[in-house]
């Protein structure tokens, strides 16, 4: 189990270099691709358009996307150790590209480069560390920049709306939908999930509507689908 000291290091490159030096087995934070595929397919339907996976680690998520027909999946991580390993591992899969990069500074990518940006735990890791508000804002602004207009930032997180919506609202101009998935969902669940993954949960501006829909302390991961909307930014600038 992660200690408070270790979680505070989640935003530091040295922590992940050390971790991936000692852990070579693939690990997926929160959910595997097979569990999330219906939602990814819904919001990123064009399999020949570029998709960015941030904080990829040694996850098999990007591989799952390519196996599902996506043709251009770019994955980045702050750890040179894990990126070097993934480049070697997938040297025969040209649809998979791995780059060492800090998500707070993605100047290697031009504006409006991607249809979708997928985040499983990267924002959460930044929020665990020092200067979390500054760094999370930098990250979200960079994600917004590299997305095409009407592109989607898909965030899988443990963070409830009362904690995450404010970050979105203070960073950039998004329209946000919320989905949830059972934390216990596996590749072959023994019973039907409580929540229909592809059906959004009612979401008001503060997130207080969610409790009435799914109850208090639900055992779920929250999935925010934030659509970049440049018209909102134009409207805000005009005020």
mmCIF file of C-alpha atoms in Angstrom:
data_model
loop_
_atom_site.group_PDB
_atom_site.id
_atom_site.type_symbol
_atom_site.label_atom_id
_atom_site.label_comp_id
_atom_site.label_asym_id
_atom_site.label_seq_id
_atom_site.Cartn_x
_atom_site.Cartn_y
_atom_site.Cartn_z
ATOM 1 C CA UNK A 1 0.000 0.000 0.000
ATOM 2 C CA UNK A 2 1.288 3.461 -0.868
ATOM 3 C CA UNK A 3 2.365 5.612 2.052
ATOM 4 C CA UNK A 4 1.715 9.347 2.267
ATOM 5 C CA UNK A 5 5.415 9.992 1.621
ATOM 6 C CA UNK A 6 5.383 7.873 -1.544
ATOM 7 C CA UNK A 7 2.191 9.409 -2.930
ATOM 8 C CA UNK A 8 3.682 12.866 -2.466
ATOM 9 C CA UNK A 9 6.467 11.714 -4.800
ATOM 10 C CA UNK A 10 4.047 10.712 -7.579
ATOM 11 C CA UNK A 11 4.682 13.965 -9.454
ATOM 12 C CA UNK A 12 8.484 13.503 -9.401
ATOM 13 C CA UNK A 13 10.464 11.987 -12.255
ATOM 14 C CA UNK A 14 13.013 10.327 -9.966
ATOM 15 C CA UNK A 15 10.245 8.369 -8.240
ATOM 16 C CA UNK A 16 8.967 6.845 -11.469
ATOM 17 C CA UNK A 17 12.454 6.126 -12.855
ATOM 18 C CA UNK A 18 13.256 4.243 -9.662
ATOM 19 C CA UNK A 19 9.918 2.450 -9.639
ATOM 20 C CA UNK A 20 10.119 1.302 -13.263
ATOM 21 C CA UNK A 21 13.721 0.206 -12.812
ATOM 22 C CA UNK A 22 12.489 -2.228 -10.160
ATOM 23 C CA UNK A 23 9.087 -3.147 -11.643
ATOM 24 C CA UNK A 24 9.069 -4.506 -15.179
ATOM 25 C CA UNK A 25 5.670 -6.211 -15.233
ATOM 26 C CA UNK A 26 2.907 -4.244 -17.003
ATOM 27 C CA UNK A 27 0.579 -2.430 -14.627
ATOM 28 C CA UNK A 28 -2.665 -0.614 -15.428
ATOM 29 C CA UNK A 29 -3.899 2.064 -13.060
ATOM 30 C CA UNK A 30 -7.592 1.902 -12.194
ATOM 31 C CA UNK A 31 -8.952 0.079 -15.270
ATOM 32 C CA UNK A 32 -7.732 -1.942 -18.255
ATOM 33 C CA UNK A 33 -8.527 -1.031 -21.839
ATOM 34 C CA UNK A 34 -11.013 -3.879 -22.230
ATOM 35 C CA UNK A 35 -13.168 -2.417 -19.440
ATOM 36 C CA UNK A 36 -13.125 1.105 -20.883
ATOM 37 C CA UNK A 37 -13.242 0.248 -24.600
ATOM 38 C CA UNK A 38 -16.971 0.997 -25.106
ATOM 39 C CA UNK A 39 -16.476 4.525 -23.759
ATOM 40 C CA UNK A 40 -13.258 5.137 -25.714
ATOM 41 C CA UNK A 41 -14.968 3.929 -28.894
ATOM 42 C CA UNK A 42 -17.901 6.264 -28.193
ATOM 43 C CA UNK A 43 -15.875 9.442 -27.745
ATOM 44 C CA UNK A 44 -12.942 8.633 -30.057
ATOM 45 C CA UNK A 45 -14.737 6.884 -32.929
ATOM 46 C CA UNK A 46 -12.224 7.678 -35.683
ATOM 47 C CA UNK A 47 -9.611 4.966 -35.326
ATOM 48 C CA UNK A 48 -7.344 6.550 -37.954
ATOM 49 C CA UNK A 49 -7.102 9.855 -36.040
ATOM 50 C CA UNK A 50 -4.264 10.458 -33.543
ATOM 51 C CA UNK A 51 -4.835 9.814 -29.844
ATOM 52 C CA UNK A 52 -2.526 10.792 -26.967
ATOM 53 C CA UNK A 53 -2.161 8.682 -23.804
ATOM 54 C CA UNK A 54 -0.485 10.668 -21.014
ATOM 55 C CA UNK A 55 1.438 9.159 -18.116
ATOM 56 C CA UNK A 56 1.415 5.802 -19.878
ATOM 57 C CA UNK A 57 3.911 4.013 -17.634
ATOM 58 C CA UNK A 58 4.289 0.347 -18.607
ATOM 59 C CA UNK A 59 0.546 -0.077 -19.061
ATOM 60 C CA UNK A 60 -0.842 -2.292 -21.829
ATOM 61 C CA UNK A 61 -3.618 0.263 -22.426
ATOM 62 C CA UNK A 62 -2.132 1.732 -25.617
ATOM 63 C CA UNK A 63 -1.465 -1.756 -26.954
ATOM 64 C CA UNK A 64 -5.120 -2.575 -26.294
ATOM 65 C CA UNK A 65 -6.179 0.438 -28.345
ATOM 66 C CA UNK A 66 -4.056 -0.643 -31.310
ATOM 67 C CA UNK A 67 -5.358 -4.206 -31.007
ATOM 68 C CA UNK A 68 -8.835 -2.626 -31.196
ATOM 69 C CA UNK A 69 -8.015 -0.939 -34.497
ATOM 70 C CA UNK A 70 -6.597 2.467 -33.512
ATOM 71 C CA UNK A 71 -3.844 3.362 -35.952
ATOM 72 C CA UNK A 72 -1.974 6.244 -34.318
ATOM 73 C CA UNK A 73 -1.570 6.057 -30.538
ATOM 74 C CA UNK A 74 1.087 8.330 -29.031
ATOM 75 C CA UNK A 75 2.023 7.606 -25.415
ATOM 76 C CA UNK A 76 4.122 9.844 -23.188
ATOM 77 C CA UNK A 77 5.636 9.542 -19.739
ATOM 78 C CA UNK A 78 8.021 11.606 -17.639
ATOM 79 C CA UNK A 79 10.186 8.532 -16.938
ATOM 80 C CA UNK A 80 12.945 7.883 -19.458
ATOM 81 C CA UNK A 81 13.391 4.422 -17.933
ATOM 82 C CA UNK A 82 9.891 3.252 -18.816
ATOM 83 C CA UNK A 83 9.824 4.978 -22.218
ATOM 84 C CA UNK A 84 13.088 3.289 -23.261
ATOM 85 C CA UNK A 85 11.604 -0.038 -22.172
ATOM 86 C CA UNK A 86 8.341 0.502 -24.057
ATOM 87 C CA UNK A 87 10.135 1.599 -27.255
ATOM 88 C CA UNK A 88 12.075 -1.661 -27.221
ATOM 89 C CA UNK A 89 9.034 -3.740 -26.355
ATOM 90 C CA UNK A 90 6.900 -2.357 -29.190
ATOM 91 C CA UNK A 91 9.570 -1.797 -31.833
ATOM 92 C CA UNK A 92 7.531 -3.948 -34.246
ATOM 93 C CA UNK A 93 4.286 -1.971 -33.743
ATOM 94 C CA UNK A 94 4.523 1.265 -35.776
ATOM 95 C CA UNK A 95 1.039 2.324 -34.631
ATOM 96 C CA UNK A 96 2.479 2.705 -31.109
ATOM 97 C CA UNK A 97 4.765 5.683 -30.477
ATOM 98 C CA UNK A 98 6.435 6.322 -27.118
ATOM 99 C CA UNK A 99 8.002 9.646 -26.112
ATOM 100 C CA UNK A 100 9.614 10.900 -22.914
ATOM 101 C CA UNK A 101 7.744 14.071 -22.044
ATOM 102 C CA UNK A 102 6.426 16.117 -19.135
ATOM 103 C CA UNK A 103 2.670 16.575 -19.535
ATOM 104 C CA UNK A 104 3.015 20.109 -18.142
ATOM 105 C CA UNK A 105 5.202 21.061 -21.118
ATOM 106 C CA UNK A 106 4.288 19.311 -24.381
ATOM 107 C CA UNK A 107 5.837 21.848 -26.765
ATOM 108 C CA UNK A 108 6.958 18.975 -28.999
ATOM 109 C CA UNK A 109 3.313 18.798 -30.114
ATOM 110 C CA UNK A 110 1.687 21.505 -32.186
ATOM 111 C CA UNK A 111 -1.623 23.058 -31.198
ATOM 112 C CA UNK A 112 -4.687 20.986 -32.095
ATOM 113 C CA UNK A 113 -2.771 17.760 -32.757
ATOM 114 C CA UNK A 114 -5.059 15.130 -31.220
ATOM 115 C CA UNK A 115 -8.685 14.014 -31.316
ATOM 116 C CA UNK A 116 -8.447 12.626 -27.794
ATOM 117 C CA UNK A 117 -6.177 12.707 -24.751
ATOM 118 C CA UNK A 118 -6.567 9.834 -22.287
ATOM 119 C CA UNK A 119 -5.456 10.103 -18.664
ATOM 120 C CA UNK A 120 -5.549 7.232 -16.175
ATOM 121 C CA UNK A 121 -4.150 8.651 -12.964
ATOM 122 C CA UNK A 122 -1.727 11.306 -14.227
ATOM 123 C CA UNK A 123 -3.719 14.272 -12.962
ATOM 124 C CA UNK A 124 -4.256 12.355 -9.725
ATOM 125 C CA UNK A 125 -0.493 11.851 -9.383
ATOM 126 C CA UNK A 126 0.188 15.554 -9.886
ATOM 127 C CA UNK A 127 -2.449 16.432 -7.296
ATOM 128 C CA UNK A 128 -0.638 14.227 -4.764
ATOM 129 C CA UNK A 129 2.592 16.207 -5.048
ATOM 130 C CA UNK A 130 3.879 19.648 -4.148
ATOM 131 C CA UNK A 131 2.657 22.732 -6.048
ATOM 132 C CA UNK A 132 -0.311 20.623 -7.075
ATOM 133 C CA UNK A 133 -2.633 23.469 -8.047
ATOM 134 C CA UNK A 134 -0.010 25.177 -10.219
ATOM 135 C CA UNK A 135 1.133 21.957 -11.882
ATOM 136 C CA UNK A 136 -2.370 20.615 -12.492
ATOM 137 C CA UNK A 137 -3.370 23.899 -14.137
ATOM 138 C CA UNK A 138 -0.270 23.781 -16.344
ATOM 139 C CA UNK A 139 -1.132 20.225 -17.323
ATOM 140 C CA UNK A 140 -4.771 20.943 -18.147
ATOM 141 C CA UNK A 141 -3.816 23.999 -20.198
ATOM 142 C CA UNK A 142 -1.365 21.903 -22.203
ATOM 143 C CA UNK A 143 -3.943 19.143 -22.714
ATOM 144 C CA UNK A 144 -6.420 21.761 -23.945
ATOM 145 C CA UNK A 145 -3.813 23.222 -26.307
ATOM 146 C CA UNK A 146 -2.870 19.952 -28.021
ATOM 147 C CA UNK A 147 -6.506 18.901 -28.483
ATOM 148 C CA UNK A 148 -8.387 19.787 -31.633
ATOM 149 C CA UNK A 149 -11.509 21.885 -31.170
ATOM 150 C CA UNK A 150 -14.246 19.486 -30.001
ATOM 151 C CA UNK A 151 -11.535 16.997 -29.067
ATOM 152 C CA UNK A 152 -11.964 15.144 -25.773
ATOM 153 C CA UNK A 153 -9.900 14.821 -22.626
ATOM 154 C CA UNK A 154 -10.935 11.533 -21.004
ATOM 155 C CA UNK A 155 -9.899 11.437 -17.345
ATOM 156 C CA UNK A 156 -10.224 8.247 -15.310
ATOM 157 C CA UNK A 157 -9.818 9.150 -11.625
ATOM 158 C CA UNK A 158 -10.834 8.496 -8.042
ATOM 159 C CA UNK A 159 -11.676 12.207 -7.698
ATOM 160 C CA UNK A 160 -15.348 13.043 -7.132
ATOM 161 C CA UNK A 161 -16.949 15.991 -8.972
ATOM 162 C CA UNK A 162 -16.734 18.350 -5.996
ATOM 163 C CA UNK A 163 -12.932 17.992 -6.239
ATOM 164 C CA UNK A 164 -12.411 17.832 -10.004
ATOM 165 C CA UNK A 165 -14.972 20.179 -11.587
ATOM 166 C CA UNK A 166 -13.373 23.242 -10.026
ATOM 167 C CA UNK A 167 -10.043 22.331 -11.635
ATOM 168 C CA UNK A 168 -11.647 22.070 -15.051
ATOM 169 C CA UNK A 169 -13.557 25.317 -14.641
ATOM 170 C CA UNK A 170 -10.500 27.244 -13.488
ATOM 171 C CA UNK A 171 -8.179 25.978 -16.216
ATOM 172 C CA UNK A 172 -9.787 26.127 -19.656
ATOM 173 C CA UNK A 173 -13.072 26.176 -21.544
ATOM 174 C CA UNK A 174 -14.551 22.685 -21.395
ATOM 175 C CA UNK A 175 -17.964 21.109 -21.590
ATOM 176 C CA UNK A 176 -17.917 18.147 -19.239
ATOM 177 C CA UNK A 177 -19.810 14.873 -19.026
ATOM 178 C CA UNK A 178 -19.450 12.345 -16.229
ATOM 179 C CA UNK A 179 -19.503 8.564 -16.454
ATOM 180 C CA UNK A 180 -18.735 6.016 -13.733
ATOM 181 C CA UNK A 181 -17.429 2.465 -13.695
ATOM 182 C CA UNK A 182 -17.330 -0.030 -10.839
ATOM 183 C CA UNK A 183 -13.875 -0.220 -9.285
ATOM 184 C CA UNK A 184 -14.254 -3.977 -9.029
ATOM 185 C CA UNK A 185 -15.057 -4.443 -12.712
ATOM 186 C CA UNK A 186 -12.785 -7.044 -14.285
ATOM 187 C CA UNK A 187 -12.420 -8.454 -17.776
ATOM 188 C CA UNK A 188 -15.057 -11.077 -16.984
ATOM 189 C CA UNK A 189 -17.413 -9.726 -14.278
ATOM 190 C CA UNK A 190 -19.501 -12.259 -12.429
ATOM 191 C CA UNK A 191 -22.571 -10.042 -12.501
ATOM 192 C CA UNK A 192 -23.798 -7.099 -14.578
ATOM 193 C CA UNK A 193 -22.260 -3.755 -13.531
ATOM 194 C CA UNK A 194 -24.387 -1.383 -11.473
ATOM 195 C CA UNK A 195 -23.814 1.507 -13.846
ATOM 196 C CA UNK A 196 -24.103 1.589 -17.620
ATOM 197 C CA UNK A 197 -20.667 2.801 -18.685
ATOM 198 C CA UNK A 198 -21.764 4.703 -21.782
ATOM 199 C CA UNK A 199 -24.643 6.550 -20.082
ATOM 200 C CA UNK A 200 -23.630 9.912 -18.554
ATOM 201 C CA UNK A 201 -24.521 10.672 -14.943
ATOM 202 C CA UNK A 202 -26.536 13.896 -14.392
ATOM 203 C CA UNK A 203 -24.018 16.617 -13.597
ATOM 204 C CA UNK A 204 -24.686 20.140 -12.358
ATOM 205 C CA UNK A 205 -22.114 22.920 -12.062
ATOM 206 C CA UNK A 206 -20.970 21.964 -8.551
ATOM 207 C CA UNK A 207 -21.337 18.206 -8.930
ATOM 208 C CA UNK A 208 -23.898 17.934 -6.144
ATOM 209 C CA UNK A 209 -26.380 16.176 -8.453
ATOM 210 C CA UNK A 210 -24.153 13.098 -8.633
ATOM 211 C CA UNK A 211 -24.887 11.951 -5.090
ATOM 212 C CA UNK A 212 -28.605 11.695 -5.767
ATOM 213 C CA UNK A 213 -27.861 9.625 -8.876
ATOM 214 C CA UNK A 214 -25.348 7.125 -7.515
ATOM 215 C CA UNK A 215 -25.469 7.557 -3.741
ATOM 216 C CA UNK A 216 -22.845 8.573 -1.201
ATOM 217 C CA UNK A 217 -19.351 7.016 -1.303
ATOM 218 C CA UNK A 218 -19.997 4.814 -4.357
ATOM 219 C CA UNK A 219 -17.300 2.237 -5.121
ATOM 220 C CA UNK A 220 -16.566 3.667 -8.554
ATOM 221 C CA UNK A 221 -13.946 5.331 -10.671
ATOM 222 C CA UNK A 222 -15.143 8.603 -12.118
ATOM 223 C CA UNK A 223 -14.638 9.227 -15.826
ATOM 224 C CA UNK A 224 -14.795 12.844 -16.960
ATOM 225 C CA UNK A 225 -15.167 13.458 -20.667
ATOM 226 C CA UNK A 226 -14.131 17.080 -21.158
ATOM 227 C CA UNK A 227 -14.726 18.442 -24.639
ATOM 228 C CA UNK A 228 -12.582 21.349 -25.788
ATOM 229 C CA UNK A 229 -14.898 24.150 -26.838
ATOM 230 C CA UNK A 230 -13.127 27.174 -28.295
ATOM 231 C CA UNK A 231 -16.440 29.029 -28.634
ATOM 232 C CA UNK A 232 -16.713 29.119 -24.831
ATOM 233 C CA UNK A 233 -13.292 30.744 -24.628
ATOM 234 C CA UNK A 234 -14.339 33.316 -27.221
ATOM 235 C CA UNK A 235 -17.504 34.062 -25.268
ATOM 236 C CA UNK A 236 -15.555 34.448 -22.031
ATOM 237 C CA UNK A 237 -13.023 36.770 -23.669
ATOM 238 C CA UNK A 238 -15.835 38.924 -25.003
ATOM 239 C CA UNK A 239 -17.345 39.504 -21.562
#
